[in-house]
Short mmCIF file of C-alpha atoms in Angstrom, two decimals:
data_model
loop_
_atom_site.label_atom_id
_atom_site.label_comp_id
_atom_site.label_asym_id
_atom_site.label_seq_id
_atom_site.Cartn_x
_atom_site.Cartn_y
_atom_site.Cartn_z
CA UNK A 1 103.77 83.11 120.20
CA UNK A 2 100.05 81.82 121.75
CA UNK A 3 100.83 78.20 122.79
CA UNK A 4 104.30 79.66 124.48
CA UNK A 5 101.91 82.09 126.08
CA UNK A 6 100.13 79.15 127.89
CA UNK A 7 103.39 78.55 129.39
CA UNK A 8 105.14 81.50 130.90
CA UNK A 9 103.41 83.97 132.76
CA UNK A 10 102.03 88.22 132.05
CA UNK A 11 102.43 87.50 128.14
CA UNK A 12 106.38 86.22 128.86
CA UNK A 13 105.62 83.61 126.25
CA UNK A 14 104.75 85.28 122.99
CA UNK A 15 106.95 88.25 123.46
CA UNK A 16 109.89 85.36 123.65
CA UNK A 17 108.93 83.88 120.51
CA UNK A 18 108.68 87.73 119.21
CA UNK A 19 111.42 88.79 119.49
CA UNK A 20 113.36 85.79 118.53
CA UNK A 21 111.49 86.00 115.12
CA UNK A 22 111.95 89.44 114.55
CA UNK A 23 116.29 88.43 115.70
CA UNK A 24 116.37 85.65 113.17
CA UNK A 25 114.74 88.53 110.65
CA UNK A 26 117.69 90.75 110.80
CA UNK A 27 116.55 93.62 113.22
CA UNK A 28 118.80 94.39 115.98
CA UNK A 29 117.92 93.13 119.56
CA UNK A 30 117.47 97.17 120.69
CA UNK A 31 115.22 97.54 117.71
CA UNK A 32 112.76 94.59 118.33
CA UNK A 33 112.99 94.86 121.56
CA UNK A 34 111.85 98.72 121.56
CA UNK A 35 109.21 97.39 119.25
CA UNK A 36 107.57 94.77 121.73
CA UNK A 37 107.76 97.43 124.38
CA UNK A 38 105.67 100.09 122.87
CA UNK A 39 103.41 97.45 121.85
CA UNK A 40 103.53 96.47 124.73
CA UNK A 41 102.43 99.70 126.32
CA UNK A 42 100.32 101.05 123.58
CA UNK A 43 97.70 97.44 124.58
CA UNK A 44 96.59 98.96 128.25
CA UNK A 45 96.35 102.56 126.73
CA UNK A 46 94.35 101.44 124.19
CA UNK A 47 92.23 99.11 125.99
CA UNK A 48 91.46 101.88 128.87
CA UNK A 49 91.08 104.48 126.10
CA UNK A 50 87.84 101.64 124.45
CA UNK A 51 87.40 101.63 128.08
CA UNK A 52 86.25 105.31 128.43
CA UNK A 53 84.40 105.32 124.83
CA UNK A 54 81.59 102.52 126.69
CA UNK A 55 81.42 104.17 129.59
CA UNK A 56 80.13 107.13 127.88
CA UNK A 57 78.11 105.62 124.98
CA UNK A 58 76.69 103.31 127.81
CA UNK A 59 75.71 105.61 130.87
CA UNK A 60 72.07 103.88 132.06
CA UNK A 61 72.69 100.37 130.18
CA UNK A 62 76.53 99.62 132.20
CA UNK A 63 75.67 99.31 136.27
CA UNK A 64 79.84 99.82 138.26
CA UNK A 65 78.22 100.25 141.25
CA UNK A 66 79.47 96.78 142.89
CA UNK A 67 82.77 96.99 141.08
CA UNK A 68 84.42 100.54 142.02
CA UNK A 69 86.82 99.80 144.44
CA UNK A 70 86.97 101.54 147.94
CA UNK A 71 89.70 104.69 149.01
CA UNK A 72 91.23 102.05 150.63
CA UNK A 73 92.14 99.66 147.65
CA UNK A 74 92.96 102.38 145.60
CA UNK A 75 95.65 104.03 147.56
CA UNK A 76 97.34 100.56 148.24
CA UNK A 77 97.32 100.53 143.82
CA UNK A 78 98.96 104.18 144.31
CA UNK A 79 101.34 102.66 146.67
CA UNK A 80 102.32 99.76 144.87
CA UNK A 81 103.03 101.36 142.24
CA UNK A 82 104.43 104.61 143.51
CA UNK A 83 106.77 101.91 145.26
CA UNK A 84 107.92 99.97 141.55
CA UNK A 85 108.44 103.54 139.68
CA UNK A 86 111.07 104.03 142.84
CA UNK A 87 112.67 100.58 142.98
CA UNK A 88 113.41 100.84 139.46
CA UNK A 89 115.03 104.34 139.14
CA UNK A 90 116.85 103.23 142.23
CA UNK A 91 118.22 100.18 140.35
CA UNK A 92 119.48 102.49 137.37
CA UNK A 93 120.59 105.08 139.72
CA UNK A 94 123.08 102.23 141.71
CA UNK A 95 123.43 100.01 139.58
CA UNK A 96 125.84 101.79 136.41
CA UNK A 97 125.91 98.35 134.87
CA UNK A 98 121.99 98.22 134.01
CA UNK A 99 122.21 102.03 133.17
CA UNK A 100 124.24 102.16 130.03
CA UNK A 101 121.60 99.92 128.02
CA UNK A 102 118.52 100.89 129.73
CA UNK A 103 119.17 104.36 127.81
CA UNK A 104 120.22 103.47 125.36
CA UNK A 105 116.88 100.84 124.97
CA UNK A 106 114.92 104.63 126.15
CA UNK A 107 116.60 106.56 123.19
CA UNK A 108 115.54 103.88 120.33
CA UNK A 109 112.14 102.89 121.72
CA UNK A 110 111.62 107.16 121.77
CA UNK A 111 113.08 107.12 117.88
CA UNK A 112 111.11 104.35 116.70
CA UNK A 113 108.30 105.57 118.38
CA UNK A 114 108.17 108.88 116.77
CA UNK A 115 109.35 107.52 113.33
CA UNK A 116 106.20 105.13 113.86
CA UNK A 117 103.56 108.44 114.15
CA UNK A 118 105.02 110.16 111.54
CA UNK A 119 103.24 107.37 109.56
CA UNK A 120 99.06 106.89 109.33
CA UNK A 121 99.09 103.56 108.06
CA UNK A 122 101.90 102.52 110.71
CA UNK A 123 99.78 104.45 113.17
CA UNK A 124 96.21 102.68 112.50
CA UNK A 125 97.41 99.68 112.84
CA UNK A 126 98.93 99.92 115.90
CA UNK A 127 96.47 101.59 117.69
CA UNK A 128 93.61 100.28 115.80
CA UNK A 129 94.78 96.83 116.33
CA UNK A 130 95.54 97.28 120.25
CA UNK A 131 91.95 99.13 120.27
CA UNK A 132 89.60 96.11 118.21
CA UNK A 133 90.98 93.46 120.21
CA UNK A 134 89.26 93.72 123.19
CA UNK A 135 86.77 93.87 121.06
CA UNK A 136 87.04 90.91 119.31
CA UNK A 137 87.88 88.78 122.62
CA UNK A 138 84.50 90.32 123.82
CA UNK A 139 82.72 89.62 121.17
CA UNK A 140 83.57 86.29 121.44
CA UNK A 141 82.50 85.88 124.94
CA UNK A 142 79.40 87.46 124.09
CA UNK A 143 78.75 85.10 121.33
CA UNK A 144 79.55 82.10 123.74
CA UNK A 145 77.87 83.42 126.29
CA UNK A 146 74.21 84.20 124.15
CA UNK A 147 74.30 80.23 123.14
CA UNK A 148 74.39 79.83 126.71
CA UNK A 149 71.39 81.88 127.18
CA UNK A 150 73.61 85.06 129.64
CA UNK A 151 71.12 87.58 130.11
CA UNK A 152 73.74 90.06 129.19
CA UNK A 153 73.55 92.77 126.29
CA UNK A 154 76.84 92.67 124.53
CA UNK A 155 78.01 95.62 125.25
CA UNK A 156 77.83 94.80 128.98
CA UNK A 157 80.08 91.47 128.12
CA UNK A 158 82.30 93.38 126.64
CA UNK A 159 83.02 96.02 129.42
CA UNK A 160 83.05 93.11 131.87
CA UNK A 161 86.33 91.74 130.04
CA UNK A 162 87.55 95.89 129.70
CA UNK A 163 86.92 95.68 133.34
CA UNK A 164 88.47 92.09 134.38
CA UNK A 165 91.34 92.28 132.08
CA UNK A 166 92.23 96.24 133.77
CA UNK A 167 91.92 94.93 137.18
CA UNK A 168 93.49 91.24 137.11
CA UNK A 169 95.97 91.66 134.12
CA UNK A 170 98.92 92.65 136.84
CA UNK A 171 98.86 89.39 138.60
CA UNK A 172 101.22 87.35 135.96
CA UNK A 173 99.73 84.15 135.44
CA UNK A 174 100.37 82.31 132.23
CA UNK A 175 97.94 83.08 129.58
CA UNK A 176 96.13 85.66 131.97
CA UNK A 177 94.64 82.01 132.71
CA UNK A 178 92.86 82.39 136.03
CA UNK A 179 92.13 86.11 137.68
CA UNK A 180 90.99 87.78 134.73
CA UNK A 181 88.25 84.48 134.32
CA UNK A 182 87.65 84.97 137.78
CA UNK A 183 87.71 89.33 137.62
CA UNK A 184 85.29 88.28 134.34
CA UNK A 185 82.83 85.90 135.76
CA UNK A 186 82.85 88.33 139.16
CA UNK A 187 81.99 91.14 137.09
CA UNK A 188 78.94 89.68 134.72
CA UNK A 189 77.53 88.21 137.82
CA UNK A 190 77.82 92.33 139.44
CA UNK A 191 75.98 92.97 136.23
CA UNK A 192 73.16 90.40 137.11
CA UNK A 193 74.51 87.38 135.15
CA UNK A 194 73.77 83.85 137.21
CA UNK A 195 77.15 82.75 138.39
CA UNK A 196 77.06 79.57 137.07
CA UNK A 197 76.20 80.97 133.38
CA UNK A 198 78.76 83.23 134.13
CA UNK A 199 80.80 80.43 134.42
CA UNK A 200 79.59 78.49 131.57
CA UNK A 201 80.72 81.33 129.47
CA UNK A 202 84.03 82.08 130.77
CA UNK A 203 85.05 77.95 130.72
CA UNK A 204 83.46 77.91 127.00
CA UNK A 205 85.52 81.08 126.15
CA UNK A 206 89.01 79.63 127.23
CA UNK A 207 87.93 76.53 125.22
CA UNK A 208 87.62 77.89 121.70
CA UNK A 209 90.01 80.42 122.35
CA UNK A 210 93.37 78.89 124.29
CA UNK A 211 92.81 74.95 124.95
CA UNK A 212 91.48 73.57 121.32
CA UNK A 213 94.73 76.06 119.04
CA UNK A 214 96.78 75.27 121.65
CA UNK A 215 97.73 72.06 120.57
CA UNK A 216 98.49 72.96 116.18
CA UNK A 217 99.70 76.78 118.12
CA UNK A 218 102.47 73.95 119.50
CA UNK A 219 102.74 72.18 116.54
CA UNK A 220 103.23 74.70 114.46
CA UNK A 221 106.03 76.09 117.38
CA UNK A 222 107.84 72.95 117.16
CA UNK A 223 108.10 73.30 113.61
CA UNK A 224 109.45 76.43 113.26
CA UNK A 225 111.94 76.11 116.31
CA UNK A 226 113.44 72.69 113.47
CA UNK A 227 113.19 74.69 110.85
CA UNK A 228 115.84 77.40 112.65
CA UNK A 229 112.78 80.65 111.77
CA UNK A 230 112.65 81.09 115.79
#
């Protein structure tokens, strides 16, 4: 999934591999799609909660003044969200062929989400895993940065990743590479890191987490396709 995610934008590669795998394991398409939708919804919510926890836990250490958007930017973002919601609603209302599968998917998703949240172990796996992911990613970035002399604390590096992911996550770049990287460099620079060191940190992070695993990931993907696992 990681190898495929570097080819298609907005996580579509990983979702396609996961969906295919779930179907091969006998899970119906509506349920498999609903599980991916729930995972995709929980990730940004958990990331936002972690971001809020960091803002409360480190109010004096973290400097966000240079990162806060102005009123015009906030209005544009809100307008874009409203337009997207209106467009989706309009399609469902005006295109009957989309309405039935969309309603079926929604019913399945709500049923599965309700069932999952009655099981504490699965709640912990879903929400705990979603919250731990940015912390682990931020720790890798911080480790690379410390080896290069990055003058930021672990909390600042993790917050920089959270802010960068929130700001650039909507840009449909393959694997998030590009917009997130630029936003991460900008955020770390706003926290006081030299631009050169911040750039080298992000490059090192991408080499370790994307480019080195890419070849073995592609080989495993090819083998799974050859053996009809996917």
